[in-house]
Structures are given as C-alpha cells and as structure tokens.
XYZ file of C-alpha atoms in Angstrom:
732
model
C -11.178 23.257 22.660
C -12.735 21.260 19.840
C -15.867 19.181 20.141
C -14.578 16.205 18.136
C -11.414 14.146 18.652
C -10.318 11.658 15.964
C -7.935 8.899 17.099
C -5.891 6.197 15.395
C -4.902 3.824 18.239
C -1.536 2.016 18.410
C -0.063 0.762 16.101
C -0.122 1.149 12.291
C 2.840 2.579 10.359
C 5.959 4.252 11.659
C 6.753 6.317 8.568
C 3.433 7.916 7.657
C -0.037 8.394 9.172
C -2.779 5.920 8.435
C -5.138 8.161 6.416
C -8.609 7.379 7.845
C -8.768 10.279 10.304
C -7.281 12.657 7.712
C -9.996 11.636 5.228
C -12.677 12.203 7.867
C -11.249 15.523 9.026
C -11.115 16.690 5.403
C -14.785 15.794 4.973
C -15.819 17.544 8.199
C -13.973 20.627 6.991
C -16.344 20.795 3.983
C -19.200 20.976 6.533
C -17.434 23.678 8.596
C -17.124 21.210 11.487
C -13.859 21.454 13.420
C -12.114 18.359 14.733
C -8.712 17.488 16.187
C -6.907 14.318 15.131
C -4.077 12.321 16.648
C -2.065 9.237 15.774
C -1.574 7.670 19.189
C 0.658 5.006 17.629
C 3.518 7.286 16.611
C 3.216 9.280 19.841
C 3.570 6.117 21.940
C 6.512 4.913 19.831
C 8.317 8.245 20.276
C 7.676 8.150 24.019
C 8.871 4.550 24.267
C 11.983 4.938 22.116
C 13.470 7.988 23.790
C 16.113 8.513 26.449
C 13.406 8.921 29.084
C 11.487 5.931 27.709
C 14.452 3.555 27.747
C 15.498 4.676 31.212
C 11.987 3.801 32.333
C 12.039 0.432 30.537
C 15.320 -0.671 32.071
C 14.146 0.491 35.517
C 10.670 -0.994 35.161
C 12.104 -4.357 34.272
C 12.801 -6.635 37.226
C 15.585 -8.253 35.254
C 16.704 -11.636 36.548
C 20.069 -11.734 34.804
C 20.767 -15.432 35.230
C 17.314 -16.449 33.964
C 17.708 -14.642 30.631
C 19.342 -15.832 27.421
C 22.677 -14.407 26.265
C 21.060 -11.937 23.874
C 18.862 -10.308 26.525
C 21.777 -10.268 28.966
C 23.797 -8.439 26.332
C 21.098 -5.814 25.718
C 20.645 -5.207 29.446
C 24.396 -4.920 29.972
C 24.574 -2.343 27.175
C 21.589 -0.356 28.486
C 23.664 2.808 28.959
C 24.741 2.647 25.298
C 21.129 2.275 24.189
C 20.041 5.179 26.406
C 22.909 7.326 25.097
C 22.204 6.713 21.409
C 18.409 6.411 21.192
C 17.492 10.103 20.736
C 20.122 10.570 18.025
C 19.031 7.375 16.266
C 15.349 8.389 16.218
C 16.215 11.901 15.036
C 18.190 10.341 12.184
C 15.190 8.242 11.130
C 13.124 11.446 11.203
C 15.521 12.993 8.691
C 16.831 15.539 11.181
C 20.470 14.461 11.446
C 21.626 13.041 8.084
C 25.314 13.531 8.860
C 25.044 10.785 11.502
C 24.794 8.199 8.708
C 28.566 7.818 8.359
C 28.984 7.236 12.070
C 26.151 4.672 12.099
C 27.663 2.848 9.121
C 31.037 2.648 10.856
C 29.489 -0.080 13.068
C 30.969 1.339 16.272
C 28.213 3.812 17.199
C 25.102 1.698 17.835
C 25.119 -1.196 20.322
C 24.469 -4.479 18.523
C 22.608 -7.596 19.659
C 21.346 -10.730 17.905
C 19.461 -9.038 15.059
C 22.789 -7.783 13.714
C 24.016 -11.361 13.344
C 21.809 -11.651 10.262
C 23.733 -8.869 8.535
C 26.855 -10.938 7.849
C 25.119 -12.688 4.968
C 23.760 -9.412 3.623
C 26.865 -7.268 3.361
C 26.862 -7.810 -0.408
C 23.412 -6.200 -0.618
C 24.539 -2.878 0.808
C 26.635 -2.199 -2.250
C 23.411 -1.227 -4.027
C 22.304 1.051 -1.197
C 23.428 4.584 -0.450
C 24.929 5.499 2.903
C 21.663 6.999 4.159
C 19.661 3.845 3.360
C 22.331 1.601 4.797
C 22.300 3.627 8.022
C 18.481 3.492 8.156
C 18.718 -0.270 7.881
C 21.212 -0.475 10.766
C 19.023 1.731 12.991
C 16.004 -0.410 12.094
C 17.870 -3.529 13.225
C 18.933 -1.701 16.417
C 15.279 -0.927 17.174
C 14.319 -4.546 16.488
C 16.859 -5.629 19.119
C 15.196 -3.287 21.619
C 11.800 -4.617 20.560
C 12.957 -8.166 21.375
C 13.891 -6.991 24.857
C 10.522 -5.268 25.347
C 8.571 -8.332 24.198
C 10.477 -10.704 26.472
C 10.624 -8.525 29.579
C 8.138 -5.653 29.451
C 5.109 -6.349 27.262
C 4.665 -9.563 25.265
C 2.029 -7.963 23.037
C 4.311 -5.252 21.619
C 4.957 -4.926 17.886
C 5.994 -1.887 15.823
C 2.940 -1.987 13.555
C 0.468 -3.876 15.761
C -0.380 -4.422 19.415
C -2.040 -7.539 20.878
C -3.046 -8.496 17.345
C -3.913 -12.068 18.305
C -6.837 -10.835 20.426
C -8.423 -9.222 17.394
C -7.903 -11.960 14.819
C -10.927 -14.180 14.190
C -12.359 -13.354 17.610
C -15.806 -14.896 17.103
C -16.371 -14.367 20.824
C -15.621 -11.201 22.819
C -14.764 -13.244 25.934
C -10.959 -13.313 25.675
C -10.628 -9.647 24.773
C -13.131 -8.653 27.456
C -11.249 -10.632 30.101
C -7.978 -9.018 29.019
C -9.558 -5.583 29.416
C -10.380 -6.388 33.053
C -6.685 -6.904 33.826
C -4.290 -4.177 34.969
C -2.893 -1.833 32.354
C 0.219 -3.076 30.574
C 3.300 -0.900 30.219
C 2.189 0.160 26.726
C -1.350 0.815 28.003
C 0.025 3.212 30.590
C 2.001 5.145 27.982
C -1.050 5.243 25.712
C -3.549 6.530 28.273
C -1.084 9.087 29.674
C -0.830 10.690 26.230
C -4.589 10.312 25.692
C -5.322 11.928 29.071
C -3.312 15.030 28.191
C -5.032 15.348 24.821
C -8.573 14.824 26.112
C -8.041 17.379 28.850
C -6.649 19.878 26.332
C -9.298 19.333 23.624
C -12.306 18.632 25.896
C -14.253 16.808 23.172
C -17.911 15.829 23.327
C -17.443 13.057 20.767
C -14.401 10.801 20.249
C -14.175 8.866 16.981
C -11.716 5.950 17.074
C -10.666 4.482 13.723
C -9.683 0.801 13.887
C -8.162 -0.291 10.559
C -6.647 -3.631 11.608
C -6.873 -6.351 14.279
C -3.587 -4.993 15.677
C -5.361 -1.749 16.669
C -8.415 -3.330 18.285
C -7.173 -3.954 21.823
C -5.743 -0.434 22.156
C -8.969 1.044 20.767
C -10.925 -0.677 23.543
C -8.375 0.425 26.159
C -8.718 4.055 25.011
C -12.516 3.846 25.037
C -12.442 2.161 28.457
C -10.299 4.936 29.945
C -12.546 7.645 28.462
C -15.684 5.986 29.861
C -14.101 5.626 33.320
C -12.765 9.172 33.548
C -15.052 11.191 31.241
C -18.390 9.328 31.174
C -20.236 12.162 29.431
C -18.041 11.915 26.315
C -19.620 9.805 23.562
C -17.269 7.311 21.890
C -17.695 5.782 18.411
C -15.711 3.169 16.482
C -15.342 2.933 12.717
C -12.744 1.811 10.191
C -11.604 -1.259 8.327
C -11.880 -3.706 11.237
C -15.558 -3.127 12.107
C -16.377 -2.807 8.387
C -15.223 -6.362 7.729
C -15.348 -8.074 11.139
C -18.218 -6.649 13.209
C -21.134 -6.893 10.797
C -22.672 -9.719 12.891
C -22.098 -8.059 16.273
C -24.367 -9.303 19.098
C -22.366 -9.012 22.339
C -23.815 -6.195 24.475
C -20.592 -5.884 26.529
C -18.956 -4.059 23.598
C -21.165 -1.090 24.472
C -19.592 -0.760 27.891
C -16.789 0.840 25.883
C -18.421 2.342 22.794
C -21.687 4.195 22.300
C -21.742 3.747 18.527
C -20.102 1.521 15.910
C -20.423 2.586 12.275
C -19.852 0.511 9.141
C -18.456 1.258 5.672
C -17.964 4.830 4.381
C -17.820 7.015 7.464
C -18.779 10.449 6.181
C -22.584 10.327 6.408
C -22.752 8.062 9.505
C -20.433 10.464 11.355
C -22.317 13.552 10.178
C -25.560 12.077 11.536
C -23.864 11.057 14.809
C -22.576 14.607 15.251
C -26.082 15.946 14.670
C -27.399 13.549 17.322
C -24.695 14.111 19.954
C -24.587 17.884 19.617
C -28.340 18.375 19.451
C -29.642 20.583 22.206
C -31.637 19.379 24.015
C -30.367 15.800 23.395
C -32.566 13.567 21.284
C -34.109 10.473 22.831
C -32.639 7.456 21.059
C -30.420 7.743 18.019
C -33.035 9.046 15.591
C -31.776 9.224 12.012
C -28.680 7.074 11.414
C -26.646 5.398 8.669
C -25.185 1.886 9.196
C -24.769 2.318 12.961
C -24.842 -0.186 15.835
C -26.094 1.018 19.233
C -27.282 -0.589 22.457
C -31.039 -0.226 22.687
C -33.243 -1.923 25.303
C -30.177 -3.944 26.313
C -29.848 -5.395 22.803
C -27.380 -4.644 20.035
C -29.434 -2.803 17.426
C -28.441 -1.922 13.868
C -29.969 1.334 12.635
C -29.930 2.315 8.969
C -33.069 4.406 8.692
C -31.959 7.522 6.864
C -33.150 8.117 3.322
C -29.975 10.074 2.531
C -27.426 8.547 0.163
C -23.689 8.376 0.864
C -21.627 11.293 -0.377
C -20.088 11.042 -3.809
C -16.292 10.832 -3.801
C -16.060 14.182 -5.556
C -17.837 15.780 -2.577
C -15.925 14.364 0.400
C -13.132 16.931 0.272
C -9.355 16.658 0.405
C -7.758 14.702 3.281
C -6.550 17.078 5.989
C -3.333 16.019 7.765
C -3.174 19.001 10.134
C -2.600 18.259 13.864
C -0.586 15.111 13.016
C 3.125 15.146 13.858
C 4.217 14.906 10.238
C 7.858 15.803 10.910
C 8.203 13.178 13.637
C 7.364 9.968 11.774
C 10.322 7.638 11.378
C 11.470 5.982 8.161
C 12.772 2.449 8.578
C 14.249 -0.060 6.118
C 13.805 -3.679 7.111
C 15.526 -5.327 4.138
C 17.857 -4.059 1.435
C 15.266 -3.961 -1.345
C 14.209 -0.554 -2.745
C 10.691 -1.657 -3.717
C 10.027 -3.449 -0.436
C 11.040 -0.408 1.572
C 8.270 1.822 0.163
C 5.843 0.634 2.855
C 8.132 1.700 5.689
C 10.430 4.410 4.292
C 9.391 7.974 3.493
C 6.359 10.138 4.212
C 3.453 9.555 1.815
C 0.322 11.624 1.354
C -2.431 9.048 0.885
C -5.230 9.462 -1.638
C -7.733 7.254 -3.453
C -8.299 7.360 -7.221
C -11.533 5.387 -7.080
C -13.832 4.026 -4.404
C -14.169 0.253 -4.667
C -12.714 -2.047 -7.327
C -13.445 -1.714 -11.040
C -12.874 -5.479 -11.482
C -14.743 -6.779 -8.444
C -14.686 -10.488 -9.342
C -11.844 -12.151 -7.409
C -13.254 -15.098 -5.476
C -11.003 -14.640 -2.406
C -11.895 -10.951 -2.012
C -14.683 -9.267 0.014
C -16.554 -8.319 -3.155
C -19.927 -8.439 -1.359
C -18.981 -5.456 0.834
C -19.479 -1.835 -0.179
C -15.799 -0.899 0.060
C -15.153 -3.263 -2.867
C -18.413 -3.548 -4.798
C -19.403 0.125 -5.023
C -17.052 1.405 -7.705
C -16.859 5.170 -8.164
C -13.871 6.836 -9.825
C -12.894 10.436 -9.131
C -12.251 12.848 -12.013
C -8.541 13.276 -12.797
C -8.696 17.069 -12.440
C -10.209 16.767 -8.947
C -7.552 14.234 -7.935
C -4.695 16.437 -9.084
C -6.336 19.445 -7.393
C -6.256 17.420 -4.173
C -2.613 16.529 -4.759
C -1.744 20.214 -5.057
C -3.712 21.006 -1.891
C -1.849 18.311 0.039
C 1.552 19.473 -1.216
C 0.730 22.974 0.026
C -0.559 21.622 3.335
C 2.097 19.019 4.190
C 5.147 20.164 2.242
C 5.479 16.599 0.920
C 5.168 15.653 -2.761
C 5.094 11.861 -2.317
C 1.733 10.122 -2.844
C 0.493 6.611 -2.185
C -2.828 5.932 -3.915
C -4.397 3.323 -1.652
C -6.875 1.878 -4.160
C -7.921 -1.758 -4.155
C -6.851 -1.672 -7.829
C -6.286 1.646 -9.576
C -8.108 1.813 -12.951
C -5.617 2.048 -15.860
C -7.700 4.608 -17.801
C -7.910 6.887 -14.766
C -4.198 6.406 -14.029
C -3.506 7.583 -17.586
C -5.656 10.710 -17.179
C -4.124 11.525 -13.779
C -0.621 11.092 -15.236
C -1.388 13.397 -18.179
C -2.897 16.006 -15.847
C 0.205 15.902 -13.616
C 2.446 16.378 -16.664
C 0.328 19.247 -18.047
C 0.471 21.068 -14.702
C 4.239 20.501 -14.542
C 3.958 19.083 -11.031
C 6.972 17.355 -9.532
C 5.522 14.422 -7.593
C 6.444 10.846 -6.741
C 3.666 8.296 -6.529
C 2.809 4.601 -6.406
C -0.310 2.473 -6.200
C -1.881 -0.988 -6.419
C -2.982 -2.399 -9.806
C -4.216 -5.482 -11.630
C -1.674 -6.834 -14.112
C -4.016 -6.385 -17.038
C -3.188 -5.908 -20.707
C -4.112 -2.200 -20.611
C -0.633 -1.552 -19.181
C 1.066 -1.236 -22.528
C 4.612 -0.035 -22.996
C 3.369 3.460 -23.879
C 1.024 3.757 -20.894
C 3.847 2.709 -18.580
C 6.097 5.392 -20.082
C 3.553 8.151 -19.464
C 2.982 6.895 -15.900
C 6.725 7.043 -15.261
C 6.942 10.511 -16.829
C 4.332 11.738 -14.338
C 6.318 10.479 -11.341
C 5.071 6.913 -10.840
C 7.937 4.936 -9.315
C 6.299 1.660 -8.333
C 3.193 -0.497 -8.437
C 2.051 -3.523 -6.474
C -0.331 -6.112 -7.836
C -1.617 -9.602 -7.251
C -0.159 -12.447 -9.267
C -1.577 -14.616 -6.470
C -1.083 -18.244 -7.613
C 1.076 -18.395 -10.744
C -1.083 -21.063 -12.354
C -3.505 -20.378 -15.191
C -5.957 -22.976 -13.849
C -6.050 -21.381 -10.409
C -6.070 -17.826 -11.790
C -9.222 -18.804 -13.693
C -10.733 -20.261 -10.500
C -9.872 -17.022 -8.692
C -11.501 -15.106 -11.599
C -8.427 -12.871 -11.633
C -8.891 -12.066 -15.302
C -5.180 -12.451 -16.119
C -2.802 -15.199 -17.222
C 0.814 -15.793 -16.191
C 1.938 -14.805 -19.699
C 0.010 -11.544 -19.456
C 1.542 -10.799 -16.044
C 5.022 -11.385 -17.504
C 4.416 -8.938 -20.370
C 2.874 -6.246 -18.145
C 5.629 -6.473 -15.536
C 8.187 -6.198 -18.343
C 6.474 -3.056 -19.671
C 6.480 -1.522 -16.206
C 10.075 -2.497 -15.425
C 11.471 -1.290 -18.773
C 9.813 2.093 -18.231
C 11.569 2.394 -14.846
C 8.615 1.479 -12.591
C 9.385 -1.057 -9.845
C 6.985 -3.975 -9.402
C 5.890 -5.784 -6.242
C 3.705 -8.883 -6.491
C 1.367 -10.373 -3.918
C 1.751 -14.160 -4.049
C -0.579 -16.794 -2.622
C -0.301 -20.467 -1.737
C -2.822 -22.899 -0.310
C -5.729 -21.794 -2.510
C -8.621 -24.315 -2.461
C -7.924 -27.327 -4.705
C -4.286 -26.239 -5.186
C -2.060 -29.293 -5.551
C 1.518 -29.727 -4.373
C 2.592 -29.778 -8.020
C 0.889 -26.420 -8.598
C 2.654 -24.912 -5.580
C 6.035 -26.043 -6.916
C 5.197 -24.843 -10.436
C 4.030 -21.496 -9.061
C 7.373 -21.054 -7.283
C 9.161 -21.859 -10.563
C 7.125 -19.176 -12.355
C 8.055 -16.673 -9.651
C 11.729 -17.692 -9.893
C 11.720 -17.098 -13.645
C 9.976 -13.711 -13.288
C 12.630 -12.531 -10.837
C 15.465 -13.988 -12.901
C 14.109 -12.161 -15.971
C 14.256 -8.956 -13.937
C 10.574 -8.088 -14.384
C 9.681 -8.485 -10.694
C 11.638 -6.639 -8.024
C 9.733 -7.533 -4.870
C 7.063 -9.899 -3.610
C 5.357 -11.383 -0.594
C 3.911 -14.874 -0.086
C 0.826 -15.256 2.081
C -1.213 -18.356 2.782
C -4.781 -18.285 1.519
C -7.290 -17.157 4.159
C -11.023 -17.678 3.686
C -13.110 -14.650 4.605
C -16.810 -14.543 5.368
C -17.694 -11.924 2.746
C -15.850 -13.448 -0.228
C -17.462 -15.796 -2.773
C -15.414 -18.671 -1.330
C -16.621 -17.834 2.183
C -20.223 -17.552 1.058
C -20.235 -20.604 -1.241
C -17.468 -22.886 0.119
C -18.924 -26.038 -1.415
C -18.163 -24.680 -4.903
C -14.443 -24.534 -4.036
C -13.958 -27.834 -2.263
C -13.538 -26.492 1.272
C -15.329 -27.349 4.509
C -15.789 -24.300 6.799
C -15.421 -24.756 10.554
C -18.193 -22.490 11.798
C -18.601 -21.103 15.302
C -21.324 -19.067 16.939
C -20.684 -15.430 16.046
C -21.281 -12.818 18.746
C -18.322 -10.523 18.035
C -15.950 -10.621 15.048
C -16.562 -12.587 11.878
C -14.167 -12.468 8.947
C -11.466 -15.143 8.797
C -13.051 -18.603 8.711
C -11.207 -21.775 9.687
C -11.659 -24.450 7.050
C -10.489 -27.823 5.831
C -9.370 -28.311 2.258
C -10.855 -31.528 0.888
C -7.470 -32.275 -0.710
C -6.029 -32.837 2.771
C -2.760 -31.084 1.817
C -0.869 -29.326 4.610
C -0.045 -26.099 2.785
C 1.486 -24.526 5.900
C 4.625 -26.670 5.540
C 5.547 -24.797 2.330
C 5.634 -21.427 4.108
C 9.294 -21.308 5.157
C 10.704 -22.557 1.842
C 8.574 -20.203 -0.246
C 9.525 -17.181 1.847
C 13.204 -18.093 2.055
C 13.483 -18.545 -1.705
C 11.672 -15.267 -2.324
C 13.972 -13.403 0.062
C 16.934 -14.599 -1.985
C 15.265 -13.845 -5.334
C 14.574 -10.279 -4.169
C 18.305 -9.873 -3.635
C 19.197 -11.320 -7.019
C 20.583 -14.666 -5.870
C 19.554 -18.314 -5.716
C 18.199 -18.563 -9.263
C 20.446 -21.519 -10.065
C 19.356 -23.518 -7.010
C 17.159 -26.557 -7.547
C 13.744 -25.791 -6.029
C 14.214 -28.794 -3.755
C 17.021 -26.942 -1.944
C 14.517 -24.475 -0.416
C 12.581 -27.221 1.374
C 13.492 -29.785 4.035
C 10.999 -32.320 2.694
C 10.623 -34.011 -0.672
C 8.849 -32.036 -3.396
C 8.101 -33.042 -7.004
C 10.149 -31.594 -9.864
C 8.566 -28.640 -11.619
C 6.736 -29.263 -14.879
C 7.277 -25.699 -16.115
C 9.557 -25.185 -19.109
C 12.722 -23.438 -17.817
C 12.336 -20.861 -20.597
C 8.593 -20.275 -20.199
C 8.806 -16.633 -19.058
C 11.599 -15.814 -21.521
C 9.489 -17.130 -24.397
C 6.522 -15.027 -23.213
C 8.687 -11.914 -23.254
C 10.106 -12.636 -26.715
C 6.719 -12.640 -28.431
C 6.140 -9.737 -30.832
C 3.820 -6.979 -29.677
C 0.657 -6.320 -31.656
C 1.579 -3.387 -33.935
C -1.988 -2.481 -34.913
C -3.365 0.809 -33.570
C -7.031 1.467 -32.813
C -8.473 4.478 -34.673
C -9.629 5.928 -31.333
C -6.219 5.629 -29.667
C -4.836 8.934 -28.420
C -1.493 10.137 -29.794
C 0.670 12.010 -27.275
C 4.130 13.552 -27.627
C 5.915 14.064 -24.292
C 9.129 15.547 -25.743
C 10.183 19.018 -26.847
C 9.677 20.924 -30.094
C 12.359 20.129 -32.689
C 14.888 22.518 -34.163
C 14.841 22.326 -37.967
C 17.572 22.899 -40.536
C 17.165 22.760 -44.321
C 19.624 21.019 -46.630
C 19.702 19.731 -50.188
C 20.200 16.104 -51.111
C 21.418 14.965 -54.533
C 21.445 11.562 -56.176
C 22.043 10.644 -59.843
C 21.610 14.222 -60.928
C 18.402 14.758 -59.004
C 18.177 17.167 -56.086
C 15.460 17.686 -53.510
C 14.915 19.547 -50.289
C 15.473 17.745 -46.993
C 15.033 18.871 -43.403
C 17.034 17.821 -40.383
C 15.021 17.783 -37.140
C 16.870 17.834 -33.819
C 14.933 16.835 -30.690
C 16.627 17.629 -27.377
C 15.196 15.166 -24.876
C 16.026 14.806 -21.176
C 18.637 12.083 -21.584
C 19.374 12.015 -25.302
C 19.399 13.997 -28.536
C 17.550 12.692 -31.607
C 18.332 13.713 -35.167
C 15.901 12.797 -37.952
C 16.379 13.546 -41.643
C 13.118 13.767 -43.591
C 11.838 15.059 -46.897
C 10.835 18.643 -46.235
C 7.084 18.142 -46.751
C 7.020 15.317 -44.199
C 9.296 17.243 -41.840
C 7.067 20.312 -41.983
C 4.020 18.141 -41.298
C 5.805 16.495 -38.367
C 6.847 19.863 -36.874
C 3.225 20.966 -37.020
C 1.804 17.678 -35.723
C 4.238 17.449 -32.785
C 2.721 20.680 -31.508
C -0.834 19.388 -32.038
C -0.225 16.120 -30.177
C 1.865 17.689 -27.414
C 0.954 16.490 -23.936
C 0.283 20.154 -23.137
C -2.938 20.021 -25.160
C -5.983 19.129 -23.086
C -7.742 17.532 -26.091
C -5.471 14.865 -27.594
C -5.583 13.913 -31.256
C -6.721 10.384 -32.117
C -4.862 8.063 -34.470
C -7.720 8.401 -36.975
C -7.433 12.207 -36.880
C -3.673 11.975 -37.269
C -4.059 9.798 -40.375
C -6.661 12.158 -41.867
C -4.440 15.169 -41.232
C -1.499 13.504 -43.006
C -3.564 12.437 -45.996
C -4.848 15.954 -46.699
C -1.482 16.762 -48.305
C 0.417 13.452 -48.686
C -0.081 9.766 -49.424
C 0.955 6.438 -47.919
C 0.409 7.268 -44.244
C 0.991 3.645 -43.134
C 4.403 3.563 -44.826
C 5.368 6.757 -43.030
C 3.925 5.616 -39.661
C 6.007 2.423 -39.728
C 9.132 4.155 -41.073
C 12.452 4.168 -39.258
C 12.085 7.854 -38.340
C 8.676 7.451 -36.703
C 9.825 4.280 -34.944
C 12.682 6.310 -33.493
C 10.197 8.886 -32.209
C 7.918 6.132 -30.900
C 10.795 4.848 -28.786
C 11.499 8.333 -27.447
C 8.142 9.776 -26.429
C 5.596 9.608 -29.274
C 3.021 7.513 -27.456
C -0.142 5.681 -28.426
C -2.552 5.596 -25.482
C-alpha cells in the first residue's frame, strides 16, 4: 500500500518513460513521502502486442473479409503468423533476444503487409546500418502493419505515441470530449482500465496524480479519472503536466470536475506538496485551504487558487528523478527510418534530466515565452547535475542521458562536460540547443569527449529576414558554422524547420528549402523535421497578432486554449508545400536528391531559388577568428608526454632539443622543441589538464611563459602548438 499513485496515461514513447512522474517521485522522496508510479502507455502496448493480445484482437474483430481492402485481408489471413511471432519480436525490441536479428533480416520470419512495400526503395540505406538496427527497423514496420489493422478494425483512435489526439487538440469547448466519454469503452479503454484496476486495488491510494504531457494523452487521462471516480469515489484525483500548463489556463467548464478534483499548473512540486497536505489532513480540511496554482470546483464554479506565500522550490532542491516502479527493462526500441540521428527519439533507453529550468534566450516570437516553464530561467550547478547522473546510473543501470531542456545553455554544457571528464564517467548524452556562436570548434570537441553524441536545434525558417522577425538571435551563416563545428567533432545534428511563418512569401519558402538542401549536401546537418507554423495563445505572436500580419479566429474559451486558428494577410496557402518539403527532406536525410531541381519535389509551379548555389560552402570557407580572449580557459584533454633529449647541430652550432611524444586515443603526436620551451610545455600541460578543477586562463598562460621566455605570441601560433590545438589543447 502507498497513499499516492502517479500515472502517465497512454501513450507517449515506446522506448523510454516520459519523465514527469519520475521527477515528481524524486521530489517527494526528498520529503520522505512514498509514492508508486506507472506508465500505463507501455503496459497497454505490451498487453496489446502479445500472443494473448493478438488472439483477442483477431477474435474481437467481426471481420467482413469481402468488405476489406487487400492489405487488411492479407493481415487477417496471416493472423496465425502474427500470433506466432509477436512475443519473440517484442522481446527482440526489448533487447532480450539479439540473436533473432539474423532471422528477422532474412525476410522469411516476420509476416509482411503493405508497410514493407516501402522498403524496396530503401534497401540501399541498410548498408549503413548494422544487423541489429536493420532488424529493429523490420520489426517496427511489422508493428506498423498491425497498427493499420487495429485502426481500421478495432479502434480508430489508436496510435503508438498518442491516443485520440484529435479530441485534445485546440478543444476550446469540452463538449466533444465529454460526449465521447459518455460512450462505451473502446477496446483500448478496456485494456487500460483493466491494468489500472489491478494497480489501484494493489496500491490502494488516497490520491492519484495523472500527468498529461500532450493532447494525445488527454482522452485516456479522463477515462482513467472517470473509472476511478465510478469505482473508488473516495480517491482524490489531480491532473498536471504539459497539457494543462499550456492549454487549460482559461478553464471554465465545471464538467471537468466530474473527473478531477484538482488541476495544477506549471512546476508541480509545491502544488502537489500542498495537495498532499490537504488530502491527508486528519480531520479533512473544509475547502482547499493553502494552494499553489490549482483549479478546483467551488460553489459550482471553477475557481483558481494561488494563495500560498511560499515560493516554488529551487531546481537544486527538487531531488534526483526516481525511475523505480517503472518497467525499465520492458520498453521497446524502434527505428522508423534508417537515419541514426532521427532514431534517437525512439531507439534506446534514456535517463531524462534538465540542465536548466526555462530558456536562457526567451525571446522567440513563436514560443510560449510568457509562461513560467519558459520565462523563469534557473540553471542547475554542474556538480549537482553530474551527481544526479551518477545516482541515475546506479538506480537504472543505464548510462544514456537525454537533457530535455528548451535550449541547454552553452556555458553550463561546458561545465557539465568538464565535470563528466574529470570524474571519468562513461556516459552518452544529447540535448536541445540554440545554434549560437558560443559553440566553437573547441567547445564541441570537449562536449564530444564527455559523451555528447547529438544535438537538436531550431533553424526554423532559413531566411535572415524571418529569423530576425522570430528574434531567433542567429543567422543562416552562423547556423552553418556551428553545425560544421558540431559535425566535425563527431556530434550529430538535427534541425527543427518551419514553414508558413507570418509574412513568409513563396519565394522565402523555396529559398529556405535551398538553404536546407545545401546544409545537408555539405554534410553539416544529418537530420531534420519540417512543421507548419502554429500560433499559440501564450506566444508574442498569439498575444500581439496585429504586429505580425495575422488575423486570429477566436472562439469562446471554456476548456483548452493554446493553438489559435488564424488567417495570414498574405493569403498564401502554406499547407500545399507540406508534402514537397517533407519528401525532399526525407531524401536529403538519406544522402540523395541533392542534384534534383527544387521544382521536382512539388506538383505545382514554384519560383526558382534566388540563393547562390555555393552560399553555404562560402560560409564554411571563411577563416575563423584566431584572437583569444584573456579570460578564455585553456584545457588539455590528452595525456602527459614522454620526453627524450637530443642535440641538434647546424653550421657548427649545437643546442639541446627535446622530443615530446603524446599518446592520444587514436593517434600519436611527436613534437620537437627547444628544451626550454619543451620543459615549459611539459609543466604547463599538467597545469592545464582537464583533471584540474581550476583551469588556467589564457592571460595566466601568457604570464607564466613570459616569466622565463619571450615572444609568447610567436610560440602560441607556431606549428607545434597548432598541432596540439588540433589534438586536444582547447580554448574555452
């Protein structure tokens, strides 16, 4: 028995838990409050895609063979093959049966339906994938075939990472969702509440906290709350998470509280702590009493209570996320397309952490910068972050980390990387960034050395005019240079791309695609995703639409309010570009199609690009600024050299020389220097070693050199130092 049950409703990710409940459980642990957490999404998926689950699906379906298309007829006819192979296929995706990969790749083990038809054009891509990844891709396609069957015959709302998402998107009124909740349970609903029933009866909670991160979780969250209220009316139920934080700030519909007792907004730690105090108080308090950012039903009206004088907890005090109770060894890794960067979101188990609360930039005009989760910026000390990484490695047995920041601060990334290196931790990590000039070649090298394998960042619209309107704080040229620095250090780069931004012209859309084409052709982008601009209520564009040339289509808000329908005064139908942009990008991600005319991606006439075909190449050929700030930190990430004395003679003169040999991970360096400079370098390499917690600045380095020798600048720009600079002597 535990008094608190934390739930993530179906569906989020298949490969790793969504971290909200783990964050909250970790915080409650610091208060000595016990809670049990569950990811209903993965539990439903495992129940559905099992031998028992498929037997039930094929029996539950009143399949009218003649009325179905050839693909569904094929799947139904092969039902015994699907039932026979499903448990082995899922176990393989869980990493439990790696030897099955060869059999899967033979293409005579898994039954194949229409999704496999797309593979014929992709056979060339598998040459860059190992057998395990290739097999994961085949099993993913096999599951997508089954998903097609489920959607057409069992439950039209099913999706692997979302359920009934349409009901939660821009639902200004609660009517449609409420009406849906009055209908009989769907097949997925029945699976969900059966698992929930067992857990509630085992845990016997007094308070259930349901985290709703996305619109695709909303319907299932209400179904879970509805079942709890019908069968356990004394249990209090609260909702929090990303969806209410952004969508339910204008909530008025009292019917929502037939399902939930409380809805909290923004950071959940203090609101939940106060709710626990209220619910567990004996005797119970009348009314809610002290509360933080909490909606309740009071006197038959939706009432927002924010009457506590207590401040939110600092990020250093919220504790380490706690992933206990979750079925960490049962998540499934899938690979949708043959692109190593793109697969990070769906392949592998990642411990999720946050470097900083909010966004250090906080200016982008399309972003919810008026809300606390963006505007309240608070970084966490590097030592605390790496402490938390070590705790999670010990707890989960996994050393992969996804930092889920809005935009990780470069200075903090540097300090975290150095701390990881000093502690000699072996970790793999990735995060989201802004493509800003702070990401120099040397910073990228130290990030890679610490285990950073990838970053994602927003190029958005590859137009300097529109980037300025977005207030992105970057230029296309700057993005090209930063992505080159990242790529050359061995860090993969994914870019978020946008079309249909207010005032964007057709010419700018075409030119933006040309910029993206050149970035991929230059090899400095490895992955990307186009999305059409959406206007949100809490962004500067949503709050001041007249400044951006858009006309909002407003409705009465009684339930959700985030995405706003609008008309662009330009009258351009940006939607028609969607297919061509995404098709071209798919090809670019696989290294083909660069020589196609842009017109070939579209089935309607587009203007020719005005971008110079060598624009990105010319950006990358520009010389780096060689000047070094006096306050820059000097770091050596290599080993100590082995020295050997020898004598050099020329025209009757002899002098002492020293040969320094540096054994690095992938190469051996040999430098010949005059002995006084060599001795200084041997000494200084130890002083600037990454092992030292207090790095030496460039100014201190120069002063140290000039205590015994002259012409520091000549030595700093010498061939020998340049060789070291290319091999691990870094300026940060």
